[in-house]
PDB file of C-alpha atoms in Angstrom:
ATOM      1  CA  UNK T   1       0.000   0.000   0.000  1.00 80.00           C
ATOM      2  CA  UNK T   2       1.287   3.413  -0.949  1.00 84.00           C
ATOM      3  CA  UNK T   3       2.100   5.638   1.996  1.00 90.00           C
ATOM      4  CA  UNK T   4       2.907   9.313   2.291  1.00 95.00           C
ATOM      5  CA  UNK T   5       3.989  10.925   5.571  1.00 97.00           C
ATOM      6  CA  UNK T   6       4.596  14.629   5.953  1.00 98.00           C
ATOM      7  CA  UNK T   7       6.537  16.242   8.763  1.00 98.00           C
ATOM      8  CA  UNK T   8       6.323  18.293  10.794  1.00 98.00           C
ATOM      9  CA  UNK T   9       2.553  18.605  11.148  1.00 97.00           C
ATOM     10  CA  UNK T  10       2.961  22.292  11.921  1.00 97.00           C
ATOM     11  CA  UNK T  11       5.859  24.720  11.657  1.00 98.00           C
ATOM     12  CA  UNK T  12       6.179  28.289  12.884  1.00 98.00           C
ATOM     13  CA  UNK T  13       8.918  30.472  11.431  1.00 98.00           C
ATOM     14  CA  UNK T  14       9.936  34.064  11.754  1.00 98.00           C
ATOM     15  CA  UNK T  15      10.012  36.069   8.565  1.00 98.00           C
ATOM     16  CA  UNK T  16      13.343  35.409   6.873  1.00 97.00           C
ATOM     17  CA  UNK T  17      13.996  32.163   8.775  1.00 98.00           C
ATOM     18  CA  UNK T  18      14.632  29.461   6.171  1.00 98.00           C
ATOM     19  CA  UNK T  19      13.522  25.868   6.761  1.00 98.00           C
ATOM     20  CA  UNK T  20      12.410  22.664   5.053  1.00 98.00           C
ATOM     21  CA  UNK T  21       9.285  20.520   4.978  1.00 98.00           C
ATOM     22  CA  UNK T  22       9.577  16.772   4.572  1.00 98.00           C
ATOM     23  CA  UNK T  23       7.516  14.270   2.592  1.00 98.00           C
ATOM     24  CA  UNK T  24       8.482  10.620   3.071  1.00 98.00           C
ATOM     25  CA  UNK T  25       6.931   8.093   0.744  1.00 96.00           C
ATOM     26  CA  UNK T  26       6.705   4.348   0.251  1.00 93.00           C
ATOM     27  CA  UNK T  27       5.457   3.356  -3.170  1.00 87.00           C
ATOM     28  CA  UNK T  28       6.128   0.792  -5.841  1.00 82.00           C
ATOM     29  CA  UNK T  29       7.217   2.451  -9.010  1.00 85.00           C
ATOM     30  CA  UNK T  30       7.028   6.199  -8.524  1.00 88.00           C
ATOM     31  CA  UNK T  31       5.486   7.973 -11.494  1.00 88.00           C
ATOM     32  CA  UNK T  32       5.471  11.404  -9.934  1.00 91.00           C
ATOM     33  CA  UNK T  33       5.533  13.376  -6.680  1.00 94.00           C
ATOM     34  CA  UNK T  34       3.526  16.575  -6.439  1.00 94.00           C
ATOM     35  CA  UNK T  35       3.527  19.536  -4.075  1.00 96.00           C
ATOM     36  CA  UNK T  36       0.483  21.705  -3.507  1.00 96.00           C
ATOM     37  CA  UNK T  37      -0.207  24.779  -1.426  1.00 97.00           C
ATOM     38  CA  UNK T  38      -3.564  25.148   0.322  1.00 97.00           C
ATOM     39  CA  UNK T  39      -4.815  28.370   1.871  1.00 97.00           C
ATOM     40  CA  UNK T  40      -7.605  28.316   4.490  1.00 94.00           C
ATOM     41  CA  UNK T  41     -11.024  27.899   2.905  1.00 92.00           C
ATOM     42  CA  UNK T  42      -9.601  27.153  -0.527  1.00 95.00           C
ATOM     43  CA  UNK T  43      -8.674  24.180  -2.621  1.00 95.00           C
ATOM     44  CA  UNK T  44      -5.080  23.055  -3.136  1.00 95.00           C
ATOM     45  CA  UNK T  45      -3.002  24.948  -5.663  1.00 94.00           C
ATOM     46  CA  UNK T  46      -0.478  22.981  -7.674  1.00 92.00           C
ATOM     47  CA  UNK T  47       3.181  23.952  -7.151  1.00 94.00           C
ATOM     48  CA  UNK T  48       5.609  21.340  -8.492  1.00 92.00           C
ATOM     49  CA  UNK T  49       5.983  17.931 -10.084  1.00 92.00           C
ATOM     50  CA  UNK T  50       9.084  15.810  -9.453  1.00 94.00           C
ATOM     51  CA  UNK T  51       9.639  12.598 -11.371  1.00 90.00           C
ATOM     52  CA  UNK T  52      12.910  11.042 -10.235  1.00 91.00           C
ATOM     53  CA  UNK T  53      15.640  11.191  -7.602  1.00 94.00           C
ATOM     54  CA  UNK T  54      17.935  14.157  -7.991  1.00 96.00           C
ATOM     55  CA  UNK T  55      15.399  16.376  -9.697  1.00 97.00           C
ATOM     56  CA  UNK T  56      14.853  19.907  -8.392  1.00 97.00           C
ATOM     57  CA  UNK T  57      12.207  22.553  -9.102  1.00 97.00           C
ATOM     58  CA  UNK T  58      12.128  26.177  -7.977  1.00 97.00           C
ATOM     59  CA  UNK T  59       9.529  28.889  -7.753  1.00 95.00           C
ATOM     60  CA  UNK T  60      10.253  32.158  -6.006  1.00 95.00           C
ATOM     61  CA  UNK T  61      11.232  31.277  -2.415  1.00 97.00           C
ATOM     62  CA  UNK T  62      10.328  27.596  -2.781  1.00 98.00           C
ATOM     63  CA  UNK T  63      12.555  24.772  -3.945  1.00 98.00           C
ATOM     64  CA  UNK T  64      11.485  21.141  -4.139  1.00 98.00           C
ATOM     65  CA  UNK T  65      13.944  18.261  -4.172  1.00 98.00           C
ATOM     66  CA  UNK T  66      13.548  14.492  -4.188  1.00 97.00           C
ATOM     67  CA  UNK T  67      15.431  11.333  -3.288  1.00 96.00           C
ATOM     68  CA  UNK T  68      14.320   7.723  -3.626  1.00 93.00           C
ATOM     69  CA  UNK T  69      12.524   7.862  -0.262  1.00 94.00           C
ATOM     70  CA  UNK T  70      11.598  11.460   0.436  1.00 97.00           C
ATOM     71  CA  UNK T  71      11.063  14.911  -0.913  1.00 98.00           C
ATOM     72  CA  UNK T  72      11.812  18.249   0.663  1.00 98.00           C
ATOM     73  CA  UNK T  73      10.212  21.605   0.162  1.00 98.00           C
ATOM     74  CA  UNK T  74      12.810  24.200   1.069  1.00 98.00           C
ATOM     75  CA  UNK T  75      11.578  27.673   1.925  1.00 98.00           C
ATOM     76  CA  UNK T  76      14.199  30.387   1.741  1.00 98.00           C
ATOM     77  CA  UNK T  77      13.677  33.673   3.589  1.00 98.00           C
ATOM     78  CA  UNK T  78       9.928  33.116   3.954  1.00 98.00           C
ATOM     79  CA  UNK T  79       7.416  35.930   4.119  1.00 98.00           C
ATOM     80  CA  UNK T  80       4.066  35.986   5.955  1.00 97.00           C
ATOM     81  CA  UNK T  81       2.282  35.394   2.647  1.00 97.00           C
ATOM     82  CA  UNK T  82       3.953  31.990   2.460  1.00 98.00           C
ATOM     83  CA  UNK T  83       1.786  30.884   5.382  1.00 98.00           C
ATOM     84  CA  UNK T  84      -0.372  27.981   4.197  1.00 98.00           C
ATOM     85  CA  UNK T  85      -0.692  24.228   4.407  1.00 98.00           C
ATOM     86  CA  UNK T  86       1.639  22.419   2.033  1.00 98.00           C
ATOM     87  CA  UNK T  87       0.497  19.065   0.693  1.00 97.00           C
ATOM     88  CA  UNK T  88       2.544  16.312  -0.874  1.00 96.00           C
ATOM     89  CA  UNK T  89       1.062  13.611  -3.112  1.00 94.00           C
ATOM     90  CA  UNK T  90       2.551  10.626  -4.917  1.00 92.00           C
ATOM     91  CA  UNK T  91       1.457   8.699  -7.956  1.00 89.00           C
ATOM     92  CA  UNK T  92       2.728   5.152  -8.309  1.00 84.00           C
ATOM     93  CA  UNK T  93       2.446   2.624 -11.098  1.00 76.00           C
ATOM     94  CA  UNK T  94      -0.962   1.028 -11.246  1.00 70.00           C
ATOM     95  CA  UNK T  95      -2.401   3.042  -8.367  1.00 67.00           C
ATOM     96  CA  UNK T  96      -4.127   6.280  -7.590  1.00 77.00           C
ATOM     97  CA  UNK T  97      -2.801   9.542  -6.294  1.00 85.00           C
ATOM     98  CA  UNK T  98      -2.075   9.364  -2.553  1.00 90.00           C
ATOM     99  CA  UNK T  99      -1.958  12.567  -0.511  1.00 93.00           C
ATOM    100  CA  UNK T 100      -0.164  13.250   2.737  1.00 95.00           C
ATOM    101  CA  UNK T 101      -1.902  15.094   5.562  1.00 96.00           C
ATOM    102  CA  UNK T 102       0.068  18.250   5.023  1.00 97.00           C
ATOM    103  CA  UNK T 103       2.323  20.613   6.960  1.00 98.00           C
ATOM    104  CA  UNK T 104       0.739  23.795   8.266  1.00 97.00           C
ATOM    105  CA  UNK T 105       3.278  26.594   7.904  1.00 98.00           C
ATOM    106  CA  UNK T 106       2.947  29.897   9.752  1.00 98.00           C
ATOM    107  CA  UNK T 107       5.392  32.707   9.052  1.00 98.00           C
ATOM    108  CA  UNK T 108       5.304  35.505  11.589  1.00 97.00           C
ATOM    109  CA  UNK T 109       6.303  39.054  10.622  1.00 96.00           C
TER     110      UNK T 109
ATOM    111  CA  UNK D   1     -10.329  29.344  -8.493  1.00 48.00           C
ATOM    112  CA  UNK D   2     -10.194  29.951 -12.183  1.00 63.00           C
ATOM    113  CA  UNK D   3     -12.270  27.557 -14.242  1.00 91.00           C
ATOM    114  CA  UNK D   4     -14.029  25.609 -11.495  1.00 95.00           C
ATOM    115  CA  UNK D   5     -17.094  26.521  -9.512  1.00 96.00           C
ATOM    116  CA  UNK D   6     -18.501  24.390  -6.716  1.00 97.00           C
ATOM    117  CA  UNK D   7     -21.967  24.823  -5.297  1.00 97.00           C
ATOM    118  CA  UNK D   8     -23.124  25.178  -2.672  1.00 97.00           C
ATOM    119  CA  UNK D   9     -20.126  26.434  -0.669  1.00 96.00           C
ATOM    120  CA  UNK D  10     -21.732  25.435   2.609  1.00 97.00           C
ATOM    121  CA  UNK D  11     -24.570  23.087   3.431  1.00 97.00           C
ATOM    122  CA  UNK D  12     -26.129  21.667   6.574  1.00 98.00           C
ATOM    123  CA  UNK D  13     -28.389  18.688   6.099  1.00 97.00           C
ATOM    124  CA  UNK D  14     -30.106  16.077   8.204  1.00 97.00           C
ATOM    125  CA  UNK D  15     -29.158  12.440   8.472  1.00 98.00           C
ATOM    126  CA  UNK D  16     -30.932  10.315   5.908  1.00 97.00           C
ATOM    127  CA  UNK D  17     -31.602  13.046   3.377  1.00 97.00           C
ATOM    128  CA  UNK D  18     -30.173  13.003  -0.153  1.00 97.00           C
ATOM    129  CA  UNK D  19     -27.661  15.717  -1.032  1.00 97.00           C
ATOM    130  CA  UNK D  20     -26.209  16.729  -4.379  1.00 98.00           C
ATOM    131  CA  UNK D  21     -23.062  18.782  -4.800  1.00 98.00           C
ATOM    132  CA  UNK D  22     -22.269  20.391  -8.126  1.00 98.00           C
ATOM    133  CA  UNK D  23     -18.994  21.050  -9.878  1.00 98.00           C
ATOM    134  CA  UNK D  24     -18.898  23.189 -12.997  1.00 98.00           C
ATOM    135  CA  UNK D  25     -15.788  23.775 -15.128  1.00 97.00           C
ATOM    136  CA  UNK D  26     -15.154  26.139 -18.002  1.00 96.00           C
ATOM    137  CA  UNK D  27     -11.798  24.630 -19.051  1.00 92.00           C
ATOM    138  CA  UNK D  28     -13.207  21.808 -21.210  1.00 92.00           C
ATOM    139  CA  UNK D  29     -10.953  19.336 -19.378  1.00 92.00           C
ATOM    140  CA  UNK D  30     -11.654  15.656 -19.829  1.00 91.00           C
ATOM    141  CA  UNK D  31     -10.933  14.458 -16.308  1.00 91.00           C
ATOM    142  CA  UNK D  32     -12.894  15.491 -13.255  1.00 93.00           C
ATOM    143  CA  UNK D  33     -12.535  14.295  -9.663  1.00 93.00           C
ATOM    144  CA  UNK D  34     -14.336  14.448  -6.350  1.00 96.00           C
ATOM    145  CA  UNK D  35     -12.227  14.368  -3.177  1.00 96.00           C
ATOM    146  CA  UNK D  36     -13.041  14.676   0.488  1.00 98.00           C
ATOM    147  CA  UNK D  37     -10.720  16.213   3.066  1.00 97.00           C
ATOM    148  CA  UNK D  38     -10.908  15.303   6.733  1.00 96.00           C
ATOM    149  CA  UNK D  39      -8.634  15.942   9.724  1.00 91.00           C
ATOM    150  CA  UNK D  40      -6.204  13.061  10.141  1.00 87.00           C
ATOM    151  CA  UNK D  41      -6.500  12.052   6.518  1.00 89.00           C
ATOM    152  CA  UNK D  42      -5.066  13.342   3.328  1.00 86.00           C
ATOM    153  CA  UNK D  43      -7.332  14.178   0.438  1.00 93.00           C
ATOM    154  CA  UNK D  44      -9.145  10.992  -0.557  1.00 94.00           C
ATOM    155  CA  UNK D  45     -10.630  10.256  -3.945  1.00 93.00           C
ATOM    156  CA  UNK D  46     -14.356   9.500  -3.976  1.00 96.00           C
ATOM    157  CA  UNK D  47     -15.148   9.175  -7.672  1.00 95.00           C
ATOM    158  CA  UNK D  48     -13.688  10.393 -10.910  1.00 92.00           C
ATOM    159  CA  UNK D  49     -14.778  10.852 -14.508  1.00 93.00           C
ATOM    160  CA  UNK D  50     -12.812  10.389 -17.703  1.00 89.00           C
ATOM    161  CA  UNK D  51     -15.508  11.659 -20.034  1.00 91.00           C
ATOM    162  CA  UNK D  52     -19.220  12.270 -20.455  1.00 94.00           C
ATOM    163  CA  UNK D  53     -21.088   9.361 -18.865  1.00 93.00           C
ATOM    164  CA  UNK D  54     -17.747   7.689 -18.016  1.00 94.00           C
ATOM    165  CA  UNK D  55     -17.157   7.470 -14.294  1.00 95.00           C
ATOM    166  CA  UNK D  56     -15.462   5.151 -11.842  1.00 92.00           C
ATOM    167  CA  UNK D  57     -15.000   4.631  -8.117  1.00 93.00           C
ATOM    168  CA  UNK D  58     -12.218   5.979  -5.975  1.00 91.00           C
ATOM    169  CA  UNK D  59     -10.987   4.717  -2.632  1.00 89.00           C
ATOM    170  CA  UNK D  60     -13.909   5.988  -0.515  1.00 95.00           C
ATOM    171  CA  UNK D  61     -16.910   5.632  -2.834  1.00 96.00           C
ATOM    172  CA  UNK D  62     -19.376   3.848  -0.523  1.00 96.00           C
ATOM    173  CA  UNK D  63     -22.497   5.963  -0.012  1.00 96.00           C
ATOM    174  CA  UNK D  64     -21.741   8.239  -2.958  1.00 98.00           C
ATOM    175  CA  UNK D  65     -22.760   8.293  -6.594  1.00 97.00           C
ATOM    176  CA  UNK D  66     -21.800  10.619  -9.432  1.00 98.00           C
ATOM    177  CA  UNK D  67     -23.063  11.666 -12.812  1.00 97.00           C
ATOM    178  CA  UNK D  68     -21.569  13.511 -15.735  1.00 97.00           C
ATOM    179  CA  UNK D  69     -24.048  14.323 -18.475  1.00 96.00           C
ATOM    180  CA  UNK D  70     -22.010  17.206 -19.911  1.00 96.00           C
ATOM    181  CA  UNK D  71     -18.280  17.837 -20.112  1.00 96.00           C
ATOM    182  CA  UNK D  72     -18.575  20.853 -17.851  1.00 97.00           C
ATOM    183  CA  UNK D  73     -20.667  19.389 -15.021  1.00 98.00           C
ATOM    184  CA  UNK D  74     -19.852  16.670 -12.492  1.00 98.00           C
ATOM    185  CA  UNK D  75     -22.389  15.957  -9.773  1.00 98.00           C
ATOM    186  CA  UNK D  76     -21.758  14.156  -6.492  1.00 98.00           C
ATOM    187  CA  UNK D  77     -24.783  12.686  -4.717  1.00 98.00           C
ATOM    188  CA  UNK D  78     -24.987  11.393  -1.189  1.00 97.00           C
ATOM    189  CA  UNK D  79     -27.921   9.021  -1.445  1.00 93.00           C
ATOM    190  CA  UNK D  80     -28.741   9.098   2.277  1.00 97.00           C
ATOM    191  CA  UNK D  81     -26.431  11.382   4.202  1.00 97.00           C
ATOM    192  CA  UNK D  82     -24.749  10.112   7.370  1.00 97.00           C
ATOM    193  CA  UNK D  83     -22.726  11.940  10.004  1.00 97.00           C
ATOM    194  CA  UNK D  84     -19.561  10.234   8.741  1.00 97.00           C
ATOM    195  CA  UNK D  85     -20.001  12.151   5.500  1.00 98.00           C
ATOM    196  CA  UNK D  86     -19.527  15.473   7.253  1.00 98.00           C
ATOM    197  CA  UNK D  87     -16.465  16.774   5.434  1.00 98.00           C
ATOM    198  CA  UNK D  88     -15.087  19.300   3.016  1.00 98.00           C
ATOM    199  CA  UNK D  89     -15.568  18.184  -0.570  1.00 98.00           C
ATOM    200  CA  UNK D  90     -13.321  19.317  -3.402  1.00 97.00           C
ATOM    201  CA  UNK D  91     -13.811  18.984  -7.096  1.00 97.00           C
ATOM    202  CA  UNK D  92     -10.743  18.945  -9.331  1.00 94.00           C
ATOM    203  CA  UNK D  93      -9.994  18.848 -13.039  1.00 93.00           C
ATOM    204  CA  UNK D  94      -7.126  17.641 -15.169  1.00 88.00           C
ATOM    205  CA  UNK D  95      -6.319  17.842 -18.845  1.00 79.00           C
ATOM    206  CA  UNK D  96      -3.738  15.070 -18.601  1.00 72.00           C
ATOM    207  CA  UNK D  97      -3.962  11.333 -18.826  1.00 64.00           C
ATOM    208  CA  UNK D  98      -5.954   9.316 -16.316  1.00 52.00           C
ATOM    209  CA  UNK D  99      -4.744   9.801 -12.796  1.00 54.00           C
ATOM    210  CA  UNK D 100      -2.355  12.505 -13.720  1.00 59.00           C
ATOM    211  CA  UNK D 101      -2.243  15.037 -10.978  1.00 70.00           C
ATOM    212  CA  UNK D 102      -5.309  17.278 -10.766  1.00 76.00           C
ATOM    213  CA  UNK D 103      -4.316  20.631 -12.165  1.00 75.00           C
ATOM    214  CA  UNK D 104      -6.953  22.768 -10.538  1.00 90.00           C
ATOM    215  CA  UNK D 105      -9.152  22.383  -7.503  1.00 94.00           C
ATOM    216  CA  UNK D 106     -12.357  24.165  -6.677  1.00 96.00           C
ATOM    217  CA  UNK D 107     -12.807  26.120  -3.472  1.00 95.00           C
ATOM    218  CA  UNK D 108     -14.663  23.314  -1.761  1.00 97.00           C
ATOM    219  CA  UNK D 109     -18.066  22.590  -0.248  1.00 98.00           C
ATOM    220  CA  UNK D 110     -18.273  22.306   3.516  1.00 97.00           C
ATOM    221  CA  UNK D 111     -20.996  19.760   4.279  1.00 98.00           C
ATOM    222  CA  UNK D 112     -22.328  19.155   7.767  1.00 98.00           C
ATOM    223  CA  UNK D 113     -24.682  16.254   8.402  1.00 98.00           C
ATOM    224  CA  UNK D 114     -26.616  16.603  11.667  1.00 97.00           C
TER     225      UNK D 114
END
């Protein structure tokens, strides 16, 4: 059974304090790993797709990386507007998309 | 959320009553999905559609049915609502192949069954 575990559940940072969110996964035959951002009262917003170990994607202050067992979402010099819940999801061969429970990020000014 | 509209945004209903949630898209995407989101669980797929009148079950489909009579509309029906179906429901669309990641999610419907 495909499993996705995100850590920490919640993270509080000061503005400018860089950190990383973790997404550990156990799947057979990874076809893709996806990061989403979800603001309160809204649906998830797609951020990145990663397909294989060693791949990296960047968007503004966010950078996603992946190994064979986990993915990281690095946040560099975050701003309060980066506060949101970040979701990770994996797609494996012959199965459906599996989402993690998310990491709730709060960035204080 | 550009291209997807969910209605209603909030609904309170009584146990045992039927409930229909609507998802409308203007993107002409082939694939549409219904998810539910609950504390302690990630988003879970209820049903999905890969074309007009073509639908299939997801991982938590018991107690739910769907219909897609037009490309733009995907309806989710709770035949007889139960308290365990209290949740936030999201519709999503994708232009990619089956089970590609949903590109766009709606803003959700918060359903409370009392």
